[in-house]
């Protein structure tokens, strides 16, 4: 479980309403994506600026050598074991001086959302702010048995 030890500090709950998760600030502005119990099998990599989004990658690619490739010695060849697909977006792909902002439970950005001429909305698939796992929580991973039922009452790998 070396990988889990490395990733655990940066993992967050899909929805920010987990009772065992790290407590959110009382002053945090909660933004709901509208899909708290429907986590899609996607990965999102987003570079947030102070008031806007610089770029976003929505992809099937895990953070792994299989998905991103691995150099094969000194030959400068790259081996990609698993082909993935993704979409990279940034505001100026639409028009110069555009600003991209996150949208929640809607596809359209607020008119006052950005400082550029055009405001581009990016539908954020999860709630903000993100909620870290609590001190004693263990993120769900398929390679471990789980003795407590999931929200549907099912057990995983426990006998």
PDB file of C-alpha atoms in Angstrom:
ATOM      1  CA  UNK A   1       0.000   0.000   0.000  1.00  0.00           C
ATOM      2  CA  UNK A   2       2.985   2.269  -0.633  1.00  0.00           C
ATOM      3  CA  UNK A   3       1.017   4.090  -3.331  1.00  0.00           C
ATOM      4  CA  UNK A   4      -1.832   4.817  -0.895  1.00  0.00           C
ATOM      5  CA  UNK A   5       0.621   6.201   1.678  1.00  0.00           C
ATOM      6  CA  UNK A   6       1.969   8.594  -0.951  1.00  0.00           C
ATOM      7  CA  UNK A   7      -1.389   9.697  -2.353  1.00  0.00           C
ATOM      8  CA  UNK A   8      -3.499   9.788   0.833  1.00  0.00           C
ATOM      9  CA  UNK A   9      -2.504  13.338   1.860  1.00  0.00           C
ATOM     10  CA  UNK A  10      -3.706  14.722  -1.488  1.00  0.00           C
ATOM     11  CA  UNK A  11      -6.850  12.588  -1.905  1.00  0.00           C
ATOM     12  CA  UNK A  12     -10.177  14.307  -1.322  1.00  0.00           C
ATOM     13  CA  UNK A  13     -13.770  13.135  -1.050  1.00  0.00           C
ATOM     14  CA  UNK A  14     -15.869  13.327  -4.197  1.00  0.00           C
ATOM     15  CA  UNK A  15     -18.576  15.253  -2.358  1.00  0.00           C
ATOM     16  CA  UNK A  16     -17.647  17.622   0.464  1.00  0.00           C
ATOM     17  CA  UNK A  17     -20.287  16.315   2.864  1.00  0.00           C
ATOM     18  CA  UNK A  18     -18.507  13.253   4.296  1.00  0.00           C
ATOM     19  CA  UNK A  19     -19.213  13.037   8.054  1.00  0.00           C
ATOM     20  CA  UNK A  20     -15.766  11.557   8.788  1.00  0.00           C
ATOM     21  CA  UNK A  21     -13.912  13.948   6.459  1.00  0.00           C
ATOM     22  CA  UNK A  22     -11.872  16.934   7.529  1.00  0.00           C
ATOM     23  CA  UNK A  23     -14.173  19.707   8.750  1.00  0.00           C
ATOM     24  CA  UNK A  24     -14.602  22.531   6.244  1.00  0.00           C
ATOM     25  CA  UNK A  25     -14.139  26.137   7.304  1.00  0.00           C
ATOM     26  CA  UNK A  26     -17.358  27.746   8.545  1.00  0.00           C
ATOM     27  CA  UNK A  27     -16.718  30.639   6.174  1.00  0.00           C
ATOM     28  CA  UNK A  28     -16.169  28.420   3.122  1.00  0.00           C
ATOM     29  CA  UNK A  29     -18.492  29.188   0.219  1.00  0.00           C
ATOM     30  CA  UNK A  30     -19.923  25.772  -0.697  1.00  0.00           C
ATOM     31  CA  UNK A  31     -20.424  25.268  -4.425  1.00  0.00           C
ATOM     32  CA  UNK A  32     -22.403  22.135  -5.293  1.00  0.00           C
ATOM     33  CA  UNK A  33     -21.862  20.348  -8.588  1.00  0.00           C
ATOM     34  CA  UNK A  34     -25.212  18.564  -8.349  1.00  0.00           C
ATOM     35  CA  UNK A  35     -23.785  15.050  -8.573  1.00  0.00           C
ATOM     36  CA  UNK A  36     -22.780  14.232  -5.013  1.00  0.00           C
ATOM     37  CA  UNK A  37     -23.534  10.500  -5.325  1.00  0.00           C
ATOM     38  CA  UNK A  38     -22.692  10.074  -9.015  1.00  0.00           C
ATOM     39  CA  UNK A  39     -18.920  10.119  -9.389  1.00  0.00           C
ATOM     40  CA  UNK A  40     -18.000   9.577 -13.044  1.00  0.00           C
ATOM     41  CA  UNK A  41     -14.992   7.464 -13.948  1.00  0.00           C
ATOM     42  CA  UNK A  42     -12.940  10.461 -15.054  1.00  0.00           C
ATOM     43  CA  UNK A  43      -9.882  12.262 -13.859  1.00  0.00           C
ATOM     44  CA  UNK A  44      -9.752  16.053 -13.789  1.00  0.00           C
ATOM     45  CA  UNK A  45      -6.591  18.080 -13.677  1.00  0.00           C
ATOM     46  CA  UNK A  46      -7.370  21.791 -13.305  1.00  0.00           C
ATOM     47  CA  UNK A  47      -5.025  24.738 -12.880  1.00  0.00           C
ATOM     48  CA  UNK A  48      -6.939  27.265 -10.852  1.00  0.00           C
ATOM     49  CA  UNK A  49      -5.848  30.889 -10.881  1.00  0.00           C
ATOM     50  CA  UNK A  50      -6.915  33.318  -8.170  1.00  0.00           C
ATOM     51  CA  UNK A  51     -10.265  34.122  -9.802  1.00  0.00           C
ATOM     52  CA  UNK A  52     -10.315  31.998 -12.932  1.00  0.00           C
ATOM     53  CA  UNK A  53      -9.227  28.696 -14.435  1.00  0.00           C
ATOM     54  CA  UNK A  54      -6.025  28.697 -16.480  1.00  0.00           C
ATOM     55  CA  UNK A  55      -6.620  25.278 -18.075  1.00  0.00           C
ATOM     56  CA  UNK A  56      -8.418  21.982 -17.483  1.00  0.00           C
ATOM     57  CA  UNK A  57      -7.802  18.416 -18.615  1.00  0.00           C
ATOM     58  CA  UNK A  58     -10.670  15.932 -18.365  1.00  0.00           C
ATOM     59  CA  UNK A  59      -9.387  12.465 -19.170  1.00  0.00           C
ATOM     60  CA  UNK A  60      -9.550   8.740 -18.592  1.00  0.00           C
ATOM     61  CA  UNK A  61      -5.802   8.701 -17.815  1.00  0.00           C
ATOM     62  CA  UNK A  62      -4.658   7.705 -14.360  1.00  0.00           C
ATOM     63  CA  UNK A  63      -1.387   9.065 -12.998  1.00  0.00           C
ATOM     64  CA  UNK A  64       0.612   6.031 -14.048  1.00  0.00           C
ATOM     65  CA  UNK A  65       3.351   4.892 -16.401  1.00  0.00           C
ATOM     66  CA  UNK A  66       0.796   2.709 -18.183  1.00  0.00           C
ATOM     67  CA  UNK A  67      -1.350   5.740 -19.049  1.00  0.00           C
ATOM     68  CA  UNK A  68       1.271   8.436 -19.696  1.00  0.00           C
ATOM     69  CA  UNK A  69       4.124   6.295 -21.005  1.00  0.00           C
ATOM     70  CA  UNK A  70       7.592   5.329 -19.893  1.00  0.00           C
ATOM     71  CA  UNK A  71      10.995   5.943 -21.477  1.00  0.00           C
ATOM     72  CA  UNK A  72      12.574   2.722 -22.726  1.00  0.00           C
ATOM     73  CA  UNK A  73      16.230   3.107 -21.763  1.00  0.00           C
ATOM     74  CA  UNK A  74      18.596   5.224 -23.843  1.00  0.00           C
ATOM     75  CA  UNK A  75      16.717   4.611 -27.112  1.00  0.00           C
ATOM     76  CA  UNK A  76      14.435   7.636 -26.516  1.00  0.00           C
ATOM     77  CA  UNK A  77      11.452   5.445 -27.337  1.00  0.00           C
ATOM     78  CA  UNK A  78       8.381   5.751 -25.156  1.00  0.00           C
ATOM     79  CA  UNK A  79       6.221   2.752 -24.314  1.00  0.00           C
ATOM     80  CA  UNK A  80       2.547   3.478 -23.661  1.00  0.00           C
ATOM     81  CA  UNK A  81       0.814   0.369 -22.303  1.00  0.00           C
ATOM     82  CA  UNK A  82      -2.706   1.747 -22.148  1.00  0.00           C
ATOM     83  CA  UNK A  83      -4.203   4.251 -24.560  1.00  0.00           C
ATOM     84  CA  UNK A  84      -6.317   6.935 -22.950  1.00  0.00           C
ATOM     85  CA  UNK A  85      -8.412   9.846 -24.183  1.00  0.00           C
ATOM     86  CA  UNK A  86      -8.864  13.335 -22.821  1.00  0.00           C
ATOM     87  CA  UNK A  87      -9.902  16.870 -23.599  1.00  0.00           C
ATOM     88  CA  UNK A  88      -7.694  19.854 -22.775  1.00  0.00           C
ATOM     89  CA  UNK A  89      -9.360  23.271 -22.663  1.00  0.00           C
ATOM     90  CA  UNK A  90      -8.091  26.759 -21.902  1.00  0.00           C
ATOM     91  CA  UNK A  91      -9.862  30.107 -22.290  1.00  0.00           C
ATOM     92  CA  UNK A  92      -8.008  31.468 -25.320  1.00  0.00           C
ATOM     93  CA  UNK A  93      -8.946  28.398 -27.355  1.00  0.00           C
ATOM     94  CA  UNK A  94     -12.357  30.099 -27.630  1.00  0.00           C
ATOM     95  CA  UNK A  95     -11.152  33.656 -28.237  1.00  0.00           C
ATOM     96  CA  UNK A  96      -8.349  36.000 -27.202  1.00  0.00           C
ATOM     97  CA  UNK A  97      -8.832  37.761 -23.840  1.00  0.00           C
ATOM     98  CA  UNK A  98     -11.300  35.122 -22.651  1.00  0.00           C
ATOM     99  CA  UNK A  99     -11.538  34.075 -19.008  1.00  0.00           C
ATOM    100  CA  UNK A 100     -12.626  30.592 -17.911  1.00  0.00           C
ATOM    101  CA  UNK A 101     -14.602  30.129 -14.695  1.00  0.00           C
ATOM    102  CA  UNK A 102     -16.134  27.106 -13.018  1.00  0.00           C
ATOM    103  CA  UNK A 103     -19.876  26.576 -13.214  1.00  0.00           C
ATOM    104  CA  UNK A 104     -21.950  24.545 -10.762  1.00  0.00           C
ATOM    105  CA  UNK A 105     -25.336  22.958 -11.492  1.00  0.00           C
ATOM    106  CA  UNK A 106     -25.467  25.011 -14.693  1.00  0.00           C
ATOM    107  CA  UNK A 107     -23.666  25.134 -18.020  1.00  0.00           C
ATOM    108  CA  UNK A 108     -23.640  28.917 -18.300  1.00  0.00           C
ATOM    109  CA  UNK A 109     -21.159  31.124 -16.444  1.00  0.00           C
ATOM    110  CA  UNK A 110     -22.272  34.218 -14.572  1.00  0.00           C
ATOM    111  CA  UNK A 111     -21.879  37.350 -16.691  1.00  0.00           C
ATOM    112  CA  UNK A 112     -19.700  39.022 -14.069  1.00  0.00           C
ATOM    113  CA  UNK A 113     -17.521  35.915 -13.641  1.00  0.00           C
ATOM    114  CA  UNK A 114     -14.362  37.027 -15.418  1.00  0.00           C
ATOM    115  CA  UNK A 115     -12.208  39.967 -16.339  1.00  0.00           C
ATOM    116  CA  UNK A 116     -11.790  39.185 -20.058  1.00  0.00           C
ATOM    117  CA  UNK A 117     -14.055  40.081 -22.948  1.00  0.00           C
ATOM    118  CA  UNK A 118     -15.567  36.591 -23.058  1.00  0.00           C
ATOM    119  CA  UNK A 119     -16.395  34.403 -20.054  1.00  0.00           C
ATOM    120  CA  UNK A 120     -16.110  30.669 -20.759  1.00  0.00           C
ATOM    121  CA  UNK A 121     -17.879  28.270 -18.386  1.00  0.00           C
ATOM    122  CA  UNK A 122     -16.307  24.970 -17.343  1.00  0.00           C
ATOM    123  CA  UNK A 123     -18.764  22.593 -15.663  1.00  0.00           C
ATOM    124  CA  UNK A 124     -17.006  21.427 -12.500  1.00  0.00           C
ATOM    125  CA  UNK A 125     -17.944  17.784 -11.785  1.00  0.00           C
ATOM    126  CA  UNK A 126     -17.408  17.910  -7.996  1.00  0.00           C
ATOM    127  CA  UNK A 127     -18.254  20.148  -5.060  1.00  0.00           C
ATOM    128  CA  UNK A 128     -15.923  22.898  -3.893  1.00  0.00           C
ATOM    129  CA  UNK A 129     -14.161  23.419  -1.614  1.00  0.00           C
ATOM    130  CA  UNK A 130     -12.616  19.978  -1.677  1.00  0.00           C
ATOM    131  CA  UNK A 131     -12.860  17.988   1.553  1.00  0.00           C
ATOM    132  CA  UNK A 132      -9.765  16.096   2.648  1.00  0.00           C
ATOM    133  CA  UNK A 133     -10.043  12.708   4.287  1.00  0.00           C
ATOM    134  CA  UNK A 134     -10.229  12.732   8.073  1.00  0.00           C
ATOM    135  CA  UNK A 135      -7.258  11.683  10.193  1.00  0.00           C
ATOM    136  CA  UNK A 136      -8.519   8.122  10.727  1.00  0.00           C
ATOM    137  CA  UNK A 137     -10.212   7.621   7.346  1.00  0.00           C
ATOM    138  CA  UNK A 138      -8.832   5.241   4.751  1.00  0.00           C
ATOM    139  CA  UNK A 139      -9.683   6.009   1.116  1.00  0.00           C
ATOM    140  CA  UNK A 140     -11.453   3.199  -0.727  1.00  0.00           C
ATOM    141  CA  UNK A 141      -9.122   1.161  -2.926  1.00  0.00           C
ATOM    142  CA  UNK A 142     -10.000  -2.013  -4.810  1.00  0.00           C
ATOM    143  CA  UNK A 143      -6.915  -3.886  -3.593  1.00  0.00           C
ATOM    144  CA  UNK A 144      -8.046  -3.796   0.059  1.00  0.00           C
ATOM    145  CA  UNK A 145     -10.872  -5.601   1.824  1.00  0.00           C
ATOM    146  CA  UNK A 146     -13.425  -3.259   3.384  1.00  0.00           C
ATOM    147  CA  UNK A 147     -15.322  -4.484   6.456  1.00  0.00           C
ATOM    148  CA  UNK A 148     -17.876  -1.662   6.499  1.00  0.00           C
ATOM    149  CA  UNK A 149     -20.657  -1.535   3.916  1.00  0.00           C
ATOM    150  CA  UNK A 150     -20.715   1.065   1.171  1.00  0.00           C
ATOM    151  CA  UNK A 151     -23.672   3.439   0.879  1.00  0.00           C
ATOM    152  CA  UNK A 152     -25.611   0.699  -0.947  1.00  0.00           C
ATOM    153  CA  UNK A 153     -25.039  -1.782   1.913  1.00  0.00           C
ATOM    154  CA  UNK A 154     -22.515  -3.922   0.002  1.00  0.00           C
ATOM    155  CA  UNK A 155     -19.148  -5.159   1.238  1.00  0.00           C
ATOM    156  CA  UNK A 156     -15.967  -5.320  -0.819  1.00  0.00           C
ATOM    157  CA  UNK A 157     -13.571  -8.230  -0.382  1.00  0.00           C
ATOM    158  CA  UNK A 158     -14.516  -8.875   3.251  1.00  0.00           C
ATOM    159  CA  UNK A 159     -15.436 -12.434   4.110  1.00  0.00           C
TER     160      UNK A 159
END
